[in-house]
Short mmCIF file of C-alpha atoms in Angstrom, two decimals:
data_model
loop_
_atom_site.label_atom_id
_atom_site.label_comp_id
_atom_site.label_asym_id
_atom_site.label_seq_id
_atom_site.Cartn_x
_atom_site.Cartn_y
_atom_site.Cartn_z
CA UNK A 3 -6.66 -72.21 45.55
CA UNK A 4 -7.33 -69.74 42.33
CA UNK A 5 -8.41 -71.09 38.97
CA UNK A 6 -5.24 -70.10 36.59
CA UNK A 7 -6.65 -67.91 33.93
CA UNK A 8 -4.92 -68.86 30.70
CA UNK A 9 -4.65 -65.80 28.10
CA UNK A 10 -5.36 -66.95 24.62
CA UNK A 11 -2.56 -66.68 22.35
CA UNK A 12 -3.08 -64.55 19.22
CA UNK A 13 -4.09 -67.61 16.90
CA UNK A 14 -7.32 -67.91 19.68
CA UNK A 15 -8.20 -64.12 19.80
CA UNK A 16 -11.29 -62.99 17.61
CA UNK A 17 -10.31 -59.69 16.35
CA UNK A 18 -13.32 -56.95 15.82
CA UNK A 19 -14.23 -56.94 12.20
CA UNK A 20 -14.29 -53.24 11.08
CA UNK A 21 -16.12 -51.66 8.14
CA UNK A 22 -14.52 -49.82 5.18
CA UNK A 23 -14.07 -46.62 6.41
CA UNK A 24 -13.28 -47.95 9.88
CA UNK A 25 -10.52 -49.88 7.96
CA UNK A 26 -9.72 -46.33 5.61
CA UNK A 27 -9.03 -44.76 9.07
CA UNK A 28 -7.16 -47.21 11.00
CA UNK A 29 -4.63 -47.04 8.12
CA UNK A 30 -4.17 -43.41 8.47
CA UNK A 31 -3.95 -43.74 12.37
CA UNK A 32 -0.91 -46.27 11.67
CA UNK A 33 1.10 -44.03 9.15
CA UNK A 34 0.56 -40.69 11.38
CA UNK A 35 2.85 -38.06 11.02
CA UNK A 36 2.73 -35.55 14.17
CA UNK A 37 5.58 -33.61 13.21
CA UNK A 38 4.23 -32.86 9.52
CA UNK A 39 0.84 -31.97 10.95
CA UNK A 40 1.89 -29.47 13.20
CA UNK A 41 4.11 -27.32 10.67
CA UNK A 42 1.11 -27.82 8.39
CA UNK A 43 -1.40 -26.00 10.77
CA UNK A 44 1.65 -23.24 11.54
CA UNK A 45 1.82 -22.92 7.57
CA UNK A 46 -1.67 -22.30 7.66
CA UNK A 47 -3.77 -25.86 6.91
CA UNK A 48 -6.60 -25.81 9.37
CA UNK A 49 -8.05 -28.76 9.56
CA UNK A 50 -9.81 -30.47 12.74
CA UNK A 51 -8.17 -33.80 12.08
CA UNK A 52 -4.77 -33.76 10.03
CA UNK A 53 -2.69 -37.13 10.29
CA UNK A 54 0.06 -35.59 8.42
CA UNK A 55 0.44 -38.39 5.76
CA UNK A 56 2.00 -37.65 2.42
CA UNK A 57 0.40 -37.93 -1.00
CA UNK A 58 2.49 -41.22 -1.68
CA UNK A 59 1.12 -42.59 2.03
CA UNK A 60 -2.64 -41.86 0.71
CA UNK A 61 -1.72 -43.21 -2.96
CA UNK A 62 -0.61 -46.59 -1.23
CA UNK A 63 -3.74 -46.54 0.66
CA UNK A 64 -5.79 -46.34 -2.18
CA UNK A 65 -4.25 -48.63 -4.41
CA UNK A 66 -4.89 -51.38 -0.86
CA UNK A 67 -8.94 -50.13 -1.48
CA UNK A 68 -8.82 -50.15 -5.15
CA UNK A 69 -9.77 -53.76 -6.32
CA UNK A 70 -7.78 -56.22 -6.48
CA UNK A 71 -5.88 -54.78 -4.23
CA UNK A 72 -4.35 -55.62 -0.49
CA UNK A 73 -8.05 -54.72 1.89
CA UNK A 74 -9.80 -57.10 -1.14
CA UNK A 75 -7.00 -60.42 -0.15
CA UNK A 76 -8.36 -62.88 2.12
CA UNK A 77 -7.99 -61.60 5.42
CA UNK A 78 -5.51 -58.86 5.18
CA UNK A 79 -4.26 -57.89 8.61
CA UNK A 80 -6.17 -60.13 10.63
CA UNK A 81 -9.22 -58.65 8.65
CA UNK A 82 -11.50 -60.92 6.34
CA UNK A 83 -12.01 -59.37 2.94
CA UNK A 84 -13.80 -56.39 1.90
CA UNK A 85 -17.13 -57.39 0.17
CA UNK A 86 -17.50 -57.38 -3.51
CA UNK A 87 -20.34 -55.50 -3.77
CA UNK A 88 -18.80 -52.21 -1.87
CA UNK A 89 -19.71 -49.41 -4.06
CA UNK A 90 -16.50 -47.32 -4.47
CA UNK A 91 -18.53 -44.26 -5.50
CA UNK A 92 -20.57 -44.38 -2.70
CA UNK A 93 -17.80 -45.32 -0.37
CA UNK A 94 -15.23 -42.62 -2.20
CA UNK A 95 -18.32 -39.77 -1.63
CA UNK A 96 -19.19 -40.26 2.37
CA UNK A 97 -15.00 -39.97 2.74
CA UNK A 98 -15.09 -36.62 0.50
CA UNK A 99 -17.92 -35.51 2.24
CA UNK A 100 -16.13 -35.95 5.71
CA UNK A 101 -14.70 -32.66 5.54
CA UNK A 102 -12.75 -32.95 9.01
CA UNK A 103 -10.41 -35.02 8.17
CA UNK A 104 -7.86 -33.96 5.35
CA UNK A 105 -6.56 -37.30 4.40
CA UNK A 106 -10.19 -38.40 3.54
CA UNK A 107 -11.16 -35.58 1.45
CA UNK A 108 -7.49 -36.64 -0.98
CA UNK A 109 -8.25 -40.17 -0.82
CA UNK A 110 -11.90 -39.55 -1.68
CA UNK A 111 -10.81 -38.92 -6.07
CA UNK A 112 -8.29 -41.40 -5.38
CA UNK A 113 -11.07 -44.24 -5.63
CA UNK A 114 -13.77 -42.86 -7.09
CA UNK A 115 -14.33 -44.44 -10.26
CA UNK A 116 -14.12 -42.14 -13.42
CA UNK A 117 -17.13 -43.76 -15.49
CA UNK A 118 -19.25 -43.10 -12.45
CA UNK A 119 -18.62 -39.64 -12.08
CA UNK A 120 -21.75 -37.33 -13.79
CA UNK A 121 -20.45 -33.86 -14.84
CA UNK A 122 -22.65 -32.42 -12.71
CA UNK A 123 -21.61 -34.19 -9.88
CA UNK A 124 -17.75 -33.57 -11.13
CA UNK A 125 -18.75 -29.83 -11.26
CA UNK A 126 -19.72 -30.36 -7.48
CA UNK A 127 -16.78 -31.73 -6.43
CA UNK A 128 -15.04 -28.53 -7.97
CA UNK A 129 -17.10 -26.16 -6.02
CA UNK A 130 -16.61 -28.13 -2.93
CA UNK A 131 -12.74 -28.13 -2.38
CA UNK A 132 -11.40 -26.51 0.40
CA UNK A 133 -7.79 -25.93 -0.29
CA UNK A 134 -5.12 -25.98 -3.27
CA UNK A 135 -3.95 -29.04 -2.45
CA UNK A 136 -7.46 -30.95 -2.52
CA UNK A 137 -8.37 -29.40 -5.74
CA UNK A 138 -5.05 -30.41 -6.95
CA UNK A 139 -5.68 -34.04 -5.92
CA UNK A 140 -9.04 -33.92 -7.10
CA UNK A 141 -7.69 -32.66 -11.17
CA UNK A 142 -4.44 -34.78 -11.05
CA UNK A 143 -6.03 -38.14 -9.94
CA UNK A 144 -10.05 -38.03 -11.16
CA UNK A 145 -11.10 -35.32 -13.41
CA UNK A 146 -8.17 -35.29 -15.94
CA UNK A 147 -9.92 -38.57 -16.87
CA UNK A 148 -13.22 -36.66 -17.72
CA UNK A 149 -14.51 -37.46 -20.69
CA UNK A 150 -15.64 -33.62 -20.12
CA UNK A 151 -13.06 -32.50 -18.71
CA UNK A 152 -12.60 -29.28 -21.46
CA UNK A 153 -16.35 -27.85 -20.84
CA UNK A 154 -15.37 -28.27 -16.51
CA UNK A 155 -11.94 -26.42 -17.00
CA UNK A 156 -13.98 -23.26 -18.00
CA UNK A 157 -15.70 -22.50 -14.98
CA UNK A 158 -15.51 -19.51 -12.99
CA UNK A 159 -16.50 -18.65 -9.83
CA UNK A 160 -16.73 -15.82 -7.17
CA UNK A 161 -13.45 -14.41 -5.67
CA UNK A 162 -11.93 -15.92 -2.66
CA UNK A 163 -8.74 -16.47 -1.28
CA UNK A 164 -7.44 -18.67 -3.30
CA UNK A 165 -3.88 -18.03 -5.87
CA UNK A 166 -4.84 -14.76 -7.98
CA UNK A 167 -8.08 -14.69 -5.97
CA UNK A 168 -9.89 -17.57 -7.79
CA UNK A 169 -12.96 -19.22 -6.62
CA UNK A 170 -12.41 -23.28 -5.27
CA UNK A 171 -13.86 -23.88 -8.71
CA UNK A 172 -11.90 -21.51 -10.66
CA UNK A 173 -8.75 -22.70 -9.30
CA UNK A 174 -9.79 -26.71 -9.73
CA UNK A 175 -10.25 -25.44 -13.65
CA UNK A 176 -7.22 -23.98 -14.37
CA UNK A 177 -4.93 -26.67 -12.33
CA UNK A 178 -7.67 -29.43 -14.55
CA UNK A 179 -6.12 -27.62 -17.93
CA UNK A 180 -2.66 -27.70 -16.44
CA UNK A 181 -3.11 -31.42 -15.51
CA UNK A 182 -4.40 -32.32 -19.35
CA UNK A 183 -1.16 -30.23 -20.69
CA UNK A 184 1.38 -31.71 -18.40
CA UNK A 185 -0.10 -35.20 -18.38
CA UNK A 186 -0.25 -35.65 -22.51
CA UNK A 187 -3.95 -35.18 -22.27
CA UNK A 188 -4.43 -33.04 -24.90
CA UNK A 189 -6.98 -34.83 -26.33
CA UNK A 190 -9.14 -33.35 -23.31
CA UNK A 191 -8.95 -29.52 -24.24
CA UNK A 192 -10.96 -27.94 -26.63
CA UNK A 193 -9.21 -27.30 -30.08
CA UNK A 194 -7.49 -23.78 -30.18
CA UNK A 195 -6.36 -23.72 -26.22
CA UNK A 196 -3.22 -24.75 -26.55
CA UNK A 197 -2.57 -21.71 -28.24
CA UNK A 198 -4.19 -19.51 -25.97
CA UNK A 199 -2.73 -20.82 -22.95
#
């Protein structure tokens, strides 16, 4: 006569404990988009790992890492909080600098926080972007915020292929002047440019 092996119900299971960025890409996995994907890499997006999420899918994933948000809750999704002490710089630069994968590289200015953000290191991030899109990301969600955000929007780079054949950092400038136009940040261009714009 076999023992009966019983198979713990879900209250007795001990679920792996993952870190941040384990937890950053298990919430990408779940809101995968094949279909989007694909016609992105027809269109032209090459990118070794695309999930095909949406900007509004990677805002509601950042908001969850921001604090005080969902991943910071007592156990959220079987997981126990994430610690206090994460340091979203830190955290937000090892996801920009994971170049692979799209959805980390828009999710990377998403939490980084402003006040920690060095010009020099913001004129970094400019030189760094791969695509429109991520410089647009990076403008619209972190550098509009800039405290020196008018000296950054005058850089200038080499010619590549980017719209009117700017540089990565020529194009994050002029879409970081747009931003401070459209978005009533005036107050972040240098006196004069309105008119000259």
């Amino acid at each position: 006569m076999e023992k009966e092996t019983a198979i713990p119900g879900l209250e007795e299971r001990k679920l792996p404990e993952f870190n941040a960025m384990q937890r950053v890409k298990r919430r990408f996995f779940a809101m995968r988009n094949g279909d989007l994907a694909q016609q992105m890499a027809e269109r032209g997006a090459r990118y070794r790992i695309n999930f095909g999420l949406n900007l509004p899918q990677v805002s509601e994933i950042a908001r969850d890492f921001l604090p005080g948000g969902k991943e910071h809750m007592a156990v959220y999704g079987g997981q126990p909080p994430l610690p206090e002490d994460l340091d979203m710089a830190d955290f937000a630069r090892r996801l920009r600098d994971n170049t692979s994968t799209r959805e980390s590289m828009l999710i990377a200015p998403m939490l980084f926080p402003v006040e920690a953000l060095s010009e020099e290191e913001a004129l970094e991030w400019m030189r760094s972007v791969p695509t429109p899109e991520v410089a647009d990301v990076l403008c619209l969600k972190l550098l509009r915020n800039h405290p020196s955000a008018a000296r950054m929007r005058r850089l200038r780079g080499t010619a590549c292929c980017y719209p009117l054949d700017l540089s990565p950092a020529a194009w994050c400038a002029t879409r970081l002047c747009v931003c401070c136009l459209i978005f009533c940040r005036p107050d972040r261009l240098e006196p004069g440019r309105l008119r000259s714009l």
